[in-house]
Coordinates of C-alpha atoms and ligand atoms in Angstrom, one line a residue:
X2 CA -38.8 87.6 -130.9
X3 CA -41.6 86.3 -128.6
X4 CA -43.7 83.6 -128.8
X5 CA -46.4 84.2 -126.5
X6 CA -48.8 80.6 -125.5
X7 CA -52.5 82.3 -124.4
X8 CA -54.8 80.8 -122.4
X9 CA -58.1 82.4 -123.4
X10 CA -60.1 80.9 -120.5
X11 CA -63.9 81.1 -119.6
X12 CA -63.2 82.4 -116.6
X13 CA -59.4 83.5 -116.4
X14 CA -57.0 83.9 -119.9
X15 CA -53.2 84.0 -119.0
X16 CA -51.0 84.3 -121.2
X17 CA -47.2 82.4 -121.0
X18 CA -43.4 82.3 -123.3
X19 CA -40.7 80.3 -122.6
X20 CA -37.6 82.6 -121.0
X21 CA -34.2 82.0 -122.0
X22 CA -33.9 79.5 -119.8
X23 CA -36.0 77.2 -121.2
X24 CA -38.9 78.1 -118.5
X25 CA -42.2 78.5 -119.5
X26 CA -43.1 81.9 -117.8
X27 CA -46.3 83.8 -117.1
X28 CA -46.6 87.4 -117.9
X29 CA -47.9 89.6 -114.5
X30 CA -50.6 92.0 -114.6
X31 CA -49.3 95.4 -115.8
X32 CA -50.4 97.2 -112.3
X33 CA -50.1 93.5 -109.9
X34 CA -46.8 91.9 -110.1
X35 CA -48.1 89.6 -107.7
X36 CA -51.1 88.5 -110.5
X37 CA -50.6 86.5 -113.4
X38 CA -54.4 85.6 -114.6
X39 CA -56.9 88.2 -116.0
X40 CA -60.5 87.3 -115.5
X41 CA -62.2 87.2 -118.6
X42 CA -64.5 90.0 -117.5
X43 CA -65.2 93.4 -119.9
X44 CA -66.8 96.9 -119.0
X45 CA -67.6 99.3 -121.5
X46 CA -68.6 102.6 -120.2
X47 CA -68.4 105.7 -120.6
X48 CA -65.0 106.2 -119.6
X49 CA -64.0 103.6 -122.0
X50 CA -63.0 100.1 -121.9
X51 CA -61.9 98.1 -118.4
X52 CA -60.8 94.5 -118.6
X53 CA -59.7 91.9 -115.9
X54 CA -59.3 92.8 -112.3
X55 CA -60.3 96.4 -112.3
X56 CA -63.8 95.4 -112.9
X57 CA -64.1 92.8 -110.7
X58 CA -63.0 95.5 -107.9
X59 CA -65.5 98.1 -108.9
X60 CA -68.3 95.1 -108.9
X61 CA -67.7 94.7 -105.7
X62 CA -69.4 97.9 -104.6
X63 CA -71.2 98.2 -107.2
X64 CA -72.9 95.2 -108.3
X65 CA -75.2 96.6 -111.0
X66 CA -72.4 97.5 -112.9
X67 CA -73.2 96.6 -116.8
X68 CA -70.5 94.0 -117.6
X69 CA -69.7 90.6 -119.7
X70 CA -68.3 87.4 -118.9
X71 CA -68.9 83.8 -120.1
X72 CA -68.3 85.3 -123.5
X73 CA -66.4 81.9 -124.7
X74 CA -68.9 80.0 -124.2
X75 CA -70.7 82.2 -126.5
X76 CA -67.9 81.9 -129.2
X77 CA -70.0 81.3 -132.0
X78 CA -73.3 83.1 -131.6
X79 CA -74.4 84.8 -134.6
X80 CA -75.8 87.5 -132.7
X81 CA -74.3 90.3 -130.1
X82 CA -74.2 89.2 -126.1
X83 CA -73.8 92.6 -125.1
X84 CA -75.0 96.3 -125.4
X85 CA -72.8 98.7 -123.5
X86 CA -73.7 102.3 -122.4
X87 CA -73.7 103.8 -125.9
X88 CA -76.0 101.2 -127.3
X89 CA -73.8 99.3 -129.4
X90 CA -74.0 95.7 -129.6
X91 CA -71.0 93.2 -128.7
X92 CA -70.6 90.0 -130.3
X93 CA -68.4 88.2 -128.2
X94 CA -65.2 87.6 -131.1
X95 CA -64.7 91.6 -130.0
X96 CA -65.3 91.0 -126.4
X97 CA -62.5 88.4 -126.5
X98 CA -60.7 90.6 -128.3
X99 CA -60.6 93.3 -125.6
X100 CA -59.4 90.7 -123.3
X101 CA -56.5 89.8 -125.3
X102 CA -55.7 93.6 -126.1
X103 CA -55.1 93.8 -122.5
X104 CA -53.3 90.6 -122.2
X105 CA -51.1 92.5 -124.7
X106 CA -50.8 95.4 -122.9
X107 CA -49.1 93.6 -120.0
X108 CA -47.0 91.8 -122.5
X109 CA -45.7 94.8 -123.9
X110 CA -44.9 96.3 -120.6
X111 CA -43.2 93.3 -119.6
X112 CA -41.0 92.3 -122.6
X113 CA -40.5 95.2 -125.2
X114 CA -40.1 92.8 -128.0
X115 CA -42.3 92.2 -131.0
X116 CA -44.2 89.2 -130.9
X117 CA -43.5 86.9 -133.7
X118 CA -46.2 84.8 -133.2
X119 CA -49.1 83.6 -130.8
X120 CA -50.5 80.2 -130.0
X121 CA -54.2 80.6 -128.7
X122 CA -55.3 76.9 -127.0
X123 CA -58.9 76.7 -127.0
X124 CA -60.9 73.3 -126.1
X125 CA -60.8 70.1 -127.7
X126 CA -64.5 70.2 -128.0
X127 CA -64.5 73.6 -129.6
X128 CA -66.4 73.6 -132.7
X129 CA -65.4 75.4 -136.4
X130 CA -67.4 78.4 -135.6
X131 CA -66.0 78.7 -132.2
X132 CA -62.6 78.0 -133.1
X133 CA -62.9 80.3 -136.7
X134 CA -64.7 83.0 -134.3
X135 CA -61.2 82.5 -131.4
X136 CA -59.1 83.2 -134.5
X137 CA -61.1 86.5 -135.7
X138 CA -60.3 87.5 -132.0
X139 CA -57.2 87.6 -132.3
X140 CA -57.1 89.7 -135.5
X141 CA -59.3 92.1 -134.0
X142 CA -56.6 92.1 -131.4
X143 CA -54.4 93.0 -133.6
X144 CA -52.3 89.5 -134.1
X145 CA -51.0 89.0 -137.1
X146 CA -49.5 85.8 -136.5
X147 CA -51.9 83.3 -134.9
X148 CA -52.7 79.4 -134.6
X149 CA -54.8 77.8 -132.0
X150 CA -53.7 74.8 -130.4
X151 CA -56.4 72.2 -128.2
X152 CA -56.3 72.9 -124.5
X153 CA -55.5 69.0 -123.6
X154 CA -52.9 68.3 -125.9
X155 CA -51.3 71.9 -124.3
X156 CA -51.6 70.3 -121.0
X157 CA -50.0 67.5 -122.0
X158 CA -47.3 68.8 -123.7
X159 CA -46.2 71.1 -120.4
X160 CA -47.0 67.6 -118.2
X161 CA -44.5 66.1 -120.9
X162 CA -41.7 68.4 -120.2
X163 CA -41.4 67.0 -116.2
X164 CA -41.3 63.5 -117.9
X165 CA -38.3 61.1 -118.4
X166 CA -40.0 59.7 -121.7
X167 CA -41.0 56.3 -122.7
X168 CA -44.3 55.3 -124.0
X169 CA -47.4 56.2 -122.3
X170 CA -50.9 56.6 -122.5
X171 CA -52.4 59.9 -120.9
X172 CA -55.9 60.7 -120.0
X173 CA -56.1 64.2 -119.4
X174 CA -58.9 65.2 -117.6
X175 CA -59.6 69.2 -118.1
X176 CA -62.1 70.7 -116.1
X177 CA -61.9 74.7 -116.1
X178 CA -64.5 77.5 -115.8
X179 CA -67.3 77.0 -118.2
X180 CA -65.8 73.7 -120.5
X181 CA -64.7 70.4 -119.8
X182 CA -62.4 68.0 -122.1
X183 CA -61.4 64.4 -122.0
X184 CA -59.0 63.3 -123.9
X185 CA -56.5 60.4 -124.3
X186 CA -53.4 60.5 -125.8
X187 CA -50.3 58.4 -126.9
X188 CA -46.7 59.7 -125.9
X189 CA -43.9 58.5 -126.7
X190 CA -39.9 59.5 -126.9
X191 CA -40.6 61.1 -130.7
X192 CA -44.6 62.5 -130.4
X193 CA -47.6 63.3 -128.4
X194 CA -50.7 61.6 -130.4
X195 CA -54.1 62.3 -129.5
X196 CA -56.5 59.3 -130.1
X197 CA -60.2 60.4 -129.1
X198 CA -61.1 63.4 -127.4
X199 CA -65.0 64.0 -126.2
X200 CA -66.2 66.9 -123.8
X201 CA -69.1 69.8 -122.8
X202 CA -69.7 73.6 -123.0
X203 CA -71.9 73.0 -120.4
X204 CA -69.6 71.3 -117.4
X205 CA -67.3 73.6 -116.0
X206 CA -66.7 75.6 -112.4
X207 CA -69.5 78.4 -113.6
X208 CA -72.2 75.9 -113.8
X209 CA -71.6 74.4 -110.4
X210 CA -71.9 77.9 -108.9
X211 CA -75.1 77.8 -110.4
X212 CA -76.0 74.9 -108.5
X213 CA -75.4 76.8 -105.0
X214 CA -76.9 80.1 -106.4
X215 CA -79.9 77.7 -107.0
X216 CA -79.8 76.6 -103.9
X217 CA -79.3 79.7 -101.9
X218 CA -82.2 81.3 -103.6
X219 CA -84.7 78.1 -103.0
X220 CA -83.0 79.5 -99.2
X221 CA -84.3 83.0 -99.9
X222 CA -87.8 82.5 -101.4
X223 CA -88.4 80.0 -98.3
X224 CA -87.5 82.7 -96.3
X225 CA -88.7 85.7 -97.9
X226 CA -91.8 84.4 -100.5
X227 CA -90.0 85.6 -103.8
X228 CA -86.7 85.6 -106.1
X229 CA -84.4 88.6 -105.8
X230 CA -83.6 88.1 -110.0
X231 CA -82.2 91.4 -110.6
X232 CA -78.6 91.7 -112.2
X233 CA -77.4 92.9 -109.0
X234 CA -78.5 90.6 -106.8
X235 CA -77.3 88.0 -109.7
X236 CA -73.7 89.1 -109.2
X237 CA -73.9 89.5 -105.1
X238 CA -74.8 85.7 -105.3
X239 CA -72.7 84.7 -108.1
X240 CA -69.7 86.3 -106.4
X241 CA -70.7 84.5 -103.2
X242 CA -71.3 80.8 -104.9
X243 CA -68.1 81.3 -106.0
X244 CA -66.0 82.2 -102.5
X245 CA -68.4 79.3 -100.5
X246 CA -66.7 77.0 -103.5
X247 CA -63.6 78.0 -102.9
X248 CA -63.5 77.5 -99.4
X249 CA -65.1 74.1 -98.7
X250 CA -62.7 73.1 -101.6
X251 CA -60.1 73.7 -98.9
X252 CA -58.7 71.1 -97.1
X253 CA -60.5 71.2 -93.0
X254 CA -63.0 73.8 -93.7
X255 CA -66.4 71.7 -93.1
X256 CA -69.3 74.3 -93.4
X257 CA -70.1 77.8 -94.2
X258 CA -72.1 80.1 -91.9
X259 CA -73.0 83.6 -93.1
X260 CA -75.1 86.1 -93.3
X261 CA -76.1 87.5 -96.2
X262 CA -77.4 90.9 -97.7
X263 CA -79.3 90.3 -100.8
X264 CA -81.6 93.2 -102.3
X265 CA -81.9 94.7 -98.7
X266 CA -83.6 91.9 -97.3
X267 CA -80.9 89.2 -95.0
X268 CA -80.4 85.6 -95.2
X269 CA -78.5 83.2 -92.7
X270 CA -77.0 80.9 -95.1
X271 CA -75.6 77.9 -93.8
X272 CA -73.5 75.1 -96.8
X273 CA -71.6 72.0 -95.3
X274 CA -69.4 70.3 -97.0
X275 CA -71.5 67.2 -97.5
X276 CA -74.4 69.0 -98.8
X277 CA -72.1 70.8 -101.5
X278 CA -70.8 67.4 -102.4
X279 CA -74.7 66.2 -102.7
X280 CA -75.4 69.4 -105.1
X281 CA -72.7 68.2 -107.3
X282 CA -72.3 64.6 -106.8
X283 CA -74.2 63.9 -110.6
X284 CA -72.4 67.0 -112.0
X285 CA -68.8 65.1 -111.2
X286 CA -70.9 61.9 -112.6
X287 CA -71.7 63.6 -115.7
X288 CA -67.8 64.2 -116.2
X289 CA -67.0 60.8 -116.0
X290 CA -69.8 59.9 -118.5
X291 CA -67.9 61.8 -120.9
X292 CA -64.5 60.2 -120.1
X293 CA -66.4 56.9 -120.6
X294 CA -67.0 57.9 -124.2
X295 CA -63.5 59.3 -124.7
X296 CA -62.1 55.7 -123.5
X297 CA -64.7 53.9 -125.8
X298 CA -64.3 55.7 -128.6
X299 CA -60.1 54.5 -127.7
X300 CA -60.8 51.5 -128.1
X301 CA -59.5 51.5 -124.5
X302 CA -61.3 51.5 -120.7
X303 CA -59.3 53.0 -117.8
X304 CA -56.9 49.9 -117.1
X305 CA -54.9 51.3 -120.0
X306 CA -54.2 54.7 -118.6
X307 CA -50.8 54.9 -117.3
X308 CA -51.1 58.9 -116.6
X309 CA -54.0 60.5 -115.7
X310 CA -53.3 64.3 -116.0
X311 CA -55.4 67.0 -114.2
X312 CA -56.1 70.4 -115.3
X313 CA -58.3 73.1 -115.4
X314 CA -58.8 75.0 -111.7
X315 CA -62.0 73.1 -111.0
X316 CA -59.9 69.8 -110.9
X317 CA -58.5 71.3 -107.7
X318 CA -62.5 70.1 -106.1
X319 CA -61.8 67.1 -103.7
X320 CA -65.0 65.6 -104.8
X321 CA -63.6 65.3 -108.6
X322 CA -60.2 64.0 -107.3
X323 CA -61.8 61.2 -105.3
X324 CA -63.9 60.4 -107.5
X325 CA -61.8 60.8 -110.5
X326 CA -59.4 58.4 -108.4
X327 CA -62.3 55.8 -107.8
X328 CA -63.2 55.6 -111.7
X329 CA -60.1 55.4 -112.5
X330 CA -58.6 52.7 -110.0
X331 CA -55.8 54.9 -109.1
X332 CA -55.0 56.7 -105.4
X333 CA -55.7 60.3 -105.3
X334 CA -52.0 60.7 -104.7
X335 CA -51.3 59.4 -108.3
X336 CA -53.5 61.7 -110.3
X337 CA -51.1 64.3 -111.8
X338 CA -52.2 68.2 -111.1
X339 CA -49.3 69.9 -111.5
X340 CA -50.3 73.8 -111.9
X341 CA -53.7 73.3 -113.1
X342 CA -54.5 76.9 -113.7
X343 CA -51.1 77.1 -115.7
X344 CA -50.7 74.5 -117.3
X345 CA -52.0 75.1 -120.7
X346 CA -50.3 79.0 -120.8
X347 CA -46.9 76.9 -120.0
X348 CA -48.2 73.9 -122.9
X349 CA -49.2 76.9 -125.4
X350 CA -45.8 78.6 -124.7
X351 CA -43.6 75.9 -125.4
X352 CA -45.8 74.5 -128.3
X353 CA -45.2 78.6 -130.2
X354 CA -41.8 78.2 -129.6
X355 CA -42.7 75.3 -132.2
X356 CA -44.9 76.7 -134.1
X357 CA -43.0 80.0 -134.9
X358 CA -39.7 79.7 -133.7
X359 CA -36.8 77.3 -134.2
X360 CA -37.6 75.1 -131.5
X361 CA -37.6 71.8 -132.4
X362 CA -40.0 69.4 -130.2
X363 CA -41.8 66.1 -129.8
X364 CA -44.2 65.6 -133.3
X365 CA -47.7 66.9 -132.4
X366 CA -50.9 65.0 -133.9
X367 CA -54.2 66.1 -133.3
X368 CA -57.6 64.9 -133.9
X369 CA -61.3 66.3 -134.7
X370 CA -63.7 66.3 -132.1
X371 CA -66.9 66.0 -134.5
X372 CA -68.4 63.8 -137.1
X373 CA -68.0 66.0 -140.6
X374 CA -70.5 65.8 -143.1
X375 CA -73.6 66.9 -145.1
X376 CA -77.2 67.1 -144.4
X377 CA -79.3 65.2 -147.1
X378 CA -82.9 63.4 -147.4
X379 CA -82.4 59.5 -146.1
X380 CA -84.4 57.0 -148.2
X381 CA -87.3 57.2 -145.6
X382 CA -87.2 61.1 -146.5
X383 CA -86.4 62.4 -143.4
X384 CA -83.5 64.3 -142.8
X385 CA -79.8 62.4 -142.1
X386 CA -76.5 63.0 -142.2
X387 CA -74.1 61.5 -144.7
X388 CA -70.5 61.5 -142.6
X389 CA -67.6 62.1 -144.6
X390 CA -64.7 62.6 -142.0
X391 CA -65.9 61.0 -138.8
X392 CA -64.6 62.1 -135.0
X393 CA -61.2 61.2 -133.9
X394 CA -59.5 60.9 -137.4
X395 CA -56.2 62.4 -137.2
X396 CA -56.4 65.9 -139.1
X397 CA -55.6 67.3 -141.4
X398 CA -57.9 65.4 -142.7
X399 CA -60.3 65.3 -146.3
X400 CA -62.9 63.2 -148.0
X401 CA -65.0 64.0 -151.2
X402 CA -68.1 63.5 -152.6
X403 CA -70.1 63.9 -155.5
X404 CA -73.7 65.8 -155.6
X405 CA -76.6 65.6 -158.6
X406 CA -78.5 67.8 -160.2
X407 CA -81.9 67.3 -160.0
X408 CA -83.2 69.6 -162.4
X409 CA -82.4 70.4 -166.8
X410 CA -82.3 74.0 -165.5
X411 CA -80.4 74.4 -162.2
X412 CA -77.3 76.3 -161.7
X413 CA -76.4 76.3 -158.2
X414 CA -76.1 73.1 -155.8
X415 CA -76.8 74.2 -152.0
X416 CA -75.7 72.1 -149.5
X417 CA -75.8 71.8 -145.3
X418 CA -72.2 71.2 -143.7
X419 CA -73.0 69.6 -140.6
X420 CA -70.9 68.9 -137.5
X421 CA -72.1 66.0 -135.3
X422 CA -71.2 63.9 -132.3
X423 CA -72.8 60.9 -130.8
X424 CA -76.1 59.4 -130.7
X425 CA -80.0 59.1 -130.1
X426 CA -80.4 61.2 -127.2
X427 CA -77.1 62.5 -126.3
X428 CA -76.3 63.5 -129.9
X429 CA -75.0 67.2 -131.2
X430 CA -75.2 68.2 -134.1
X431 CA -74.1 71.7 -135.6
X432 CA -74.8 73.6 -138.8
X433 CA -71.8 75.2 -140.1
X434 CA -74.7 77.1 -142.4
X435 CA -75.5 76.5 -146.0
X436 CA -73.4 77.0 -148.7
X437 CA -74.1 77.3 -152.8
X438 CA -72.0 76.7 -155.6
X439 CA -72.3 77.8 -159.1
X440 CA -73.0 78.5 -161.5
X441 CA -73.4 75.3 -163.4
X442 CA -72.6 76.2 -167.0
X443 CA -74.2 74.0 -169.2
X444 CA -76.8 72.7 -166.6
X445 CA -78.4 69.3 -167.1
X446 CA -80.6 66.5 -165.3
X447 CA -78.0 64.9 -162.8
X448 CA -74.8 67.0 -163.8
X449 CA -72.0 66.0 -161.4
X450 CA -70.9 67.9 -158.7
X451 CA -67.5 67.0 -156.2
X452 CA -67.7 68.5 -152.9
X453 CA -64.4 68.4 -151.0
X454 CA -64.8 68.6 -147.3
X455 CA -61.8 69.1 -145.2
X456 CA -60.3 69.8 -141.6
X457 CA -56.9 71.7 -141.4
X458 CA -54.3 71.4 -138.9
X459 CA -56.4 73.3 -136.3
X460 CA -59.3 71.6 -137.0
X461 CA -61.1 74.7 -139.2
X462 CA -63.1 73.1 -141.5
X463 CA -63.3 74.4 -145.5
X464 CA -65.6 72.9 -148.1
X465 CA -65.0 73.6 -151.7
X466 CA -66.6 72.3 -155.1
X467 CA -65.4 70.9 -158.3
X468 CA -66.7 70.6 -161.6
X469 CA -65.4 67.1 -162.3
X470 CA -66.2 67.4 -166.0
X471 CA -64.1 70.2 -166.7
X472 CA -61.9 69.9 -163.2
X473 CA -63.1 73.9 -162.8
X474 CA -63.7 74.9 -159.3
X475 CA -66.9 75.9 -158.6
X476 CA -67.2 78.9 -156.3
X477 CA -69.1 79.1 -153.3
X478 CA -71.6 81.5 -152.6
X479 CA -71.7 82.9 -149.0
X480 CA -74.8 82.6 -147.1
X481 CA -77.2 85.7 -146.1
X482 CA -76.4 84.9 -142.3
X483 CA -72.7 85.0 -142.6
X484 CA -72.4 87.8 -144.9
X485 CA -74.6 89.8 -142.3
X486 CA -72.3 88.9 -139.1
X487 CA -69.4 89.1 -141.3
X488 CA -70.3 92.8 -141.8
X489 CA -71.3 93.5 -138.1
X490 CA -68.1 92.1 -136.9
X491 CA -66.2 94.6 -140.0
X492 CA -67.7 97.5 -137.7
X493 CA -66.6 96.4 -134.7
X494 CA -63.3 96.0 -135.9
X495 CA -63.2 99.7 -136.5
X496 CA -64.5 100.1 -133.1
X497 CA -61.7 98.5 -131.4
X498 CA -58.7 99.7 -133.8
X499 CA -60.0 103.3 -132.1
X500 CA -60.3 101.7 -128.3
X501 CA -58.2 101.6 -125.9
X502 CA -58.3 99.2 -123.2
X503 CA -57.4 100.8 -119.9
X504 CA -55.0 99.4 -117.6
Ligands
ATP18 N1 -59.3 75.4 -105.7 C1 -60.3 75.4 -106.4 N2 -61.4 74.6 -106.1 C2 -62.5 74.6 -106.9 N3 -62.7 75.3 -108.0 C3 -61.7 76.1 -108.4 C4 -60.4 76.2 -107.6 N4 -59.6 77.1 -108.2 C5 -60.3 77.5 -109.3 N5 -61.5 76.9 -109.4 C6 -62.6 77.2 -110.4 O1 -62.0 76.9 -111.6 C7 -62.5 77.7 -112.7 C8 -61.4 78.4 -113.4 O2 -60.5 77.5 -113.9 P1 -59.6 77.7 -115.1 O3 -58.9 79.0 -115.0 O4 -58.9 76.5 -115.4 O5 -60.8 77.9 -116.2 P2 -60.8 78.7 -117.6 O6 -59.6 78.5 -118.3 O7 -61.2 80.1 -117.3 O8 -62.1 78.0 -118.3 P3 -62.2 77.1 -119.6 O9 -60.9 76.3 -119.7 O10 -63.4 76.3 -119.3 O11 -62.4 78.0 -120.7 C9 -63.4 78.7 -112.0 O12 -64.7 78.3 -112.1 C10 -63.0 78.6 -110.5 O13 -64.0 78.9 -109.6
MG19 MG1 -59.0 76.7 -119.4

């Protein structure tokens, strides 16, 4: 049997098991042996579904070709991202879903064994929809047998493996391609705890090619009096913020100097390495504001981090590792980043072993990364939200409470789940939709009603609703919204169970 540990990245998904040797181990590209990540990148054409690579190839001479990407950071729109040649519409659960029938593909081709089970890590800060909507991926994949595990607590878990024991405290500091996690964690000789865990869908390696796309175009309309904004032109320069990234990220290169072609007209575009580090220098900041928060929610500040762990490719950035250094009060030299781009495959694998195998491993606990709780009217009138299981409590995790009637004749209670983090300003806060329960039987003025709300294992939430009077439960009514995605997503199951995805 397999246990397969998948990375389903923003940018890149990879996918790892561990060999019989105890190694964690990634799976290569069906037609590269050399490549072992698939960028999270989907055609759909008229000659039928490409993932990965092949795309990326073709988009290099032809840069208006329709395609998505990004689609994780989408996870939990209620609406399709998008509409490929034939008109249909894509919600991105089925677009991830064609990334990890692929993934499969070069599984399959690789290890001609079924697959007993698969371990998807997704990030810390990932929300119920986006972690319910990872899950329905997966099914529309075709996996049977699936649990998701947080990306940090992945990392560490592979970090732990190259570690003698003994008690520790980890940061890990996870910066990939469109998210960014901090977490801190306990380890010790018999578990891996995770004690508070804070991060952003909007810090990650796509945004801070945005910030040189900006800047190259402020370049072009200087030059040439308007904005090439045409989905071509979008990917020419995307692809190119990307390279100039990668290459003052290198160790002696000081400055780019290039020409470039965009939407016929030329542009001499020159980037050093100190005017990159200027375009991100509050970007990095922003990073270690969220640490800040992770520590403090600890009850900890930096002084008691014995480990700090680095992962996620845009870690690899000098400007992060220095500065992640300086916050930290550690040498660059003593920041772990071991593998970055692999490390949470290798975590994932080892932790399905775990999960759906016989391995037996270090005890795992993990936390929820939002407030849980219920909309309702505060005393002033205005709207506020009653907290019943509040960020960072271990999971699983539940806490009841009990709703009135306010009416002789009412039969249904409707309540707002709610998923909050933080603060005034800075705060998030999430519907997780209505929900109704009923019917009330024998309704009266202020008849009782216990809602349960509760975080499992993988931090999916469920709410459910007792009758306390006669201990019945109460059913829950599903929402207009959901039933209306659930049924879009119904057809585009059918639409994948009859696509193939080429490799
Ligand atoms: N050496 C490097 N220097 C700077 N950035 C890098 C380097 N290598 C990779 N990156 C950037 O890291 C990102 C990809 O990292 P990674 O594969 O860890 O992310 P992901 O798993 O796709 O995303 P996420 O974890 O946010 O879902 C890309 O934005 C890429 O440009
Ligand atoms: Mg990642």
């Amino acid at each position: 049997m397999l246990y397969l540990g998948i990375d389903l990245g923003t940018t890149f998904s990879v996918a790892a098991y561990v060999n019989d040797h105890g190694q964690p181990t990634l799976f290569p590209d069906f037609h590269d042996a050399n490549e072992f990540r698939t960028p999270s990148v989907v055609h759909l054409g008229e000659e039928g579904c490409l993932v990965g690579t092949p795309v990326e190839e073709i988009l290099e001479d032809e840069p208006g070709l329709p395609h998505a990407r990004f689609f994780k950071l989408d996870m939990e729109a209620k609406l399709p991202v998008f509409t490929d040649s034939d008109k249909r519409e894509w919600y991105p659960q089925a677009l991830s879903a064609l990334v990890l029938k692929k993934i499969l593909k070069d599984v399959d081709a690789f290890a001609h064994e079924d697959i007993g089970g698969v371990l998807i890590a997704v990030p810390a800060n990932f929300n119920d929809a986006q972690r319910r909507a990872t899950k329905l991926a997966a099914q529309m994949a075709g996996i049977s047998q699936v649990k998701l595990i947080e990306e940090p607590v992945a990392a560490a878990t592979f970090y732990g493996v190259h570690q003698a024991g003994g008690e520790q405290t980890l940061f890990v500091y996870d910066l990939g391609g469109g998210t960014f996690d901090a977490t801190v964690l306990q380890s010790s000789e018999d578990g891996l705890y995770a004690l508070a865990t804070e991060g952003s869908n909007t810090l990650g390696g796509k945004h801070i090619d945005e910030r040189i796309v900006r800047f190259i175009v402020e370049e072009f309309q200087r030059q040439h009096g308007f904005k090439p904004d045409d989905p071509a032109s979008q990917q020419v320069l995307r692809r190119f913020a990307n390279e100039a990234k990668h290459t003052l990220a290198k160790p002696g290169k000081g400055r780019i100097n290039k020409t470039l072609v965009i939407g016929g007209r030329t542009l001499e575009f020159i980037l050093t390495k100190d005017r990159f580090h200027q375009l991100i220098d509050d970007f990095v900041d922003d990073t270690l504001a969220v640490c800040d928060k992770a520590l403090r929610a600890s009850g900890m500040d930096w002084s008691f981090i014995d480990t700090v762990l680095l992962t996620g490719g845009s870690s690899l950035l000098p400007l992060v590792m220095d500065k992640v250094a300086r916050a930290s009060g550690k040498e660059r030299d003593q920041l772990v980043c071991k593998q970055p781009h692999q490390a949470v495959a290798y975590g994932a694998a080892i932790l399905a072993q775990q999960a759906f195998g016989q391995a037996s491993g270090k005890a795992l606990q993990s936390i929820c990364s939002y407030d849980l709780g219920i909309r309702t009217l505060g005393r002033d009138g205005q709207p506020a939200v009653k907290v019943l299981i509040e960020q960072n409590s271990a999971v699983p995790a539940s806490a009841t409470t009990t709703f009135y009637t306010s009416r002789d004749d009412q039969t249904r209670v409707i309540i707002e789940a709610v998923q909050k983090r933080g603060e005034g300003d800075g705060a998030e806060e999430k519907s997780l939709g209505y929900f109704a329960f009923g019917p009330i039987e024998r309704p009266r003025k202020k008849y009782p009603l216990e809602i349960e709300m509760r975080y499992d294992l993988e931090g999916i939430v469920t709410i459910t609703a007792r009758d306390p009077e006669s201990g019945r439960q109460i059913q829950q009514v599903m929402d207009e919204e959901t039933e209306a995605l659930d049924k879009a997503l119904f057809e585009q199951r059918g639409w994948l169970q009859k696509m193939d995805v080429n490799v």
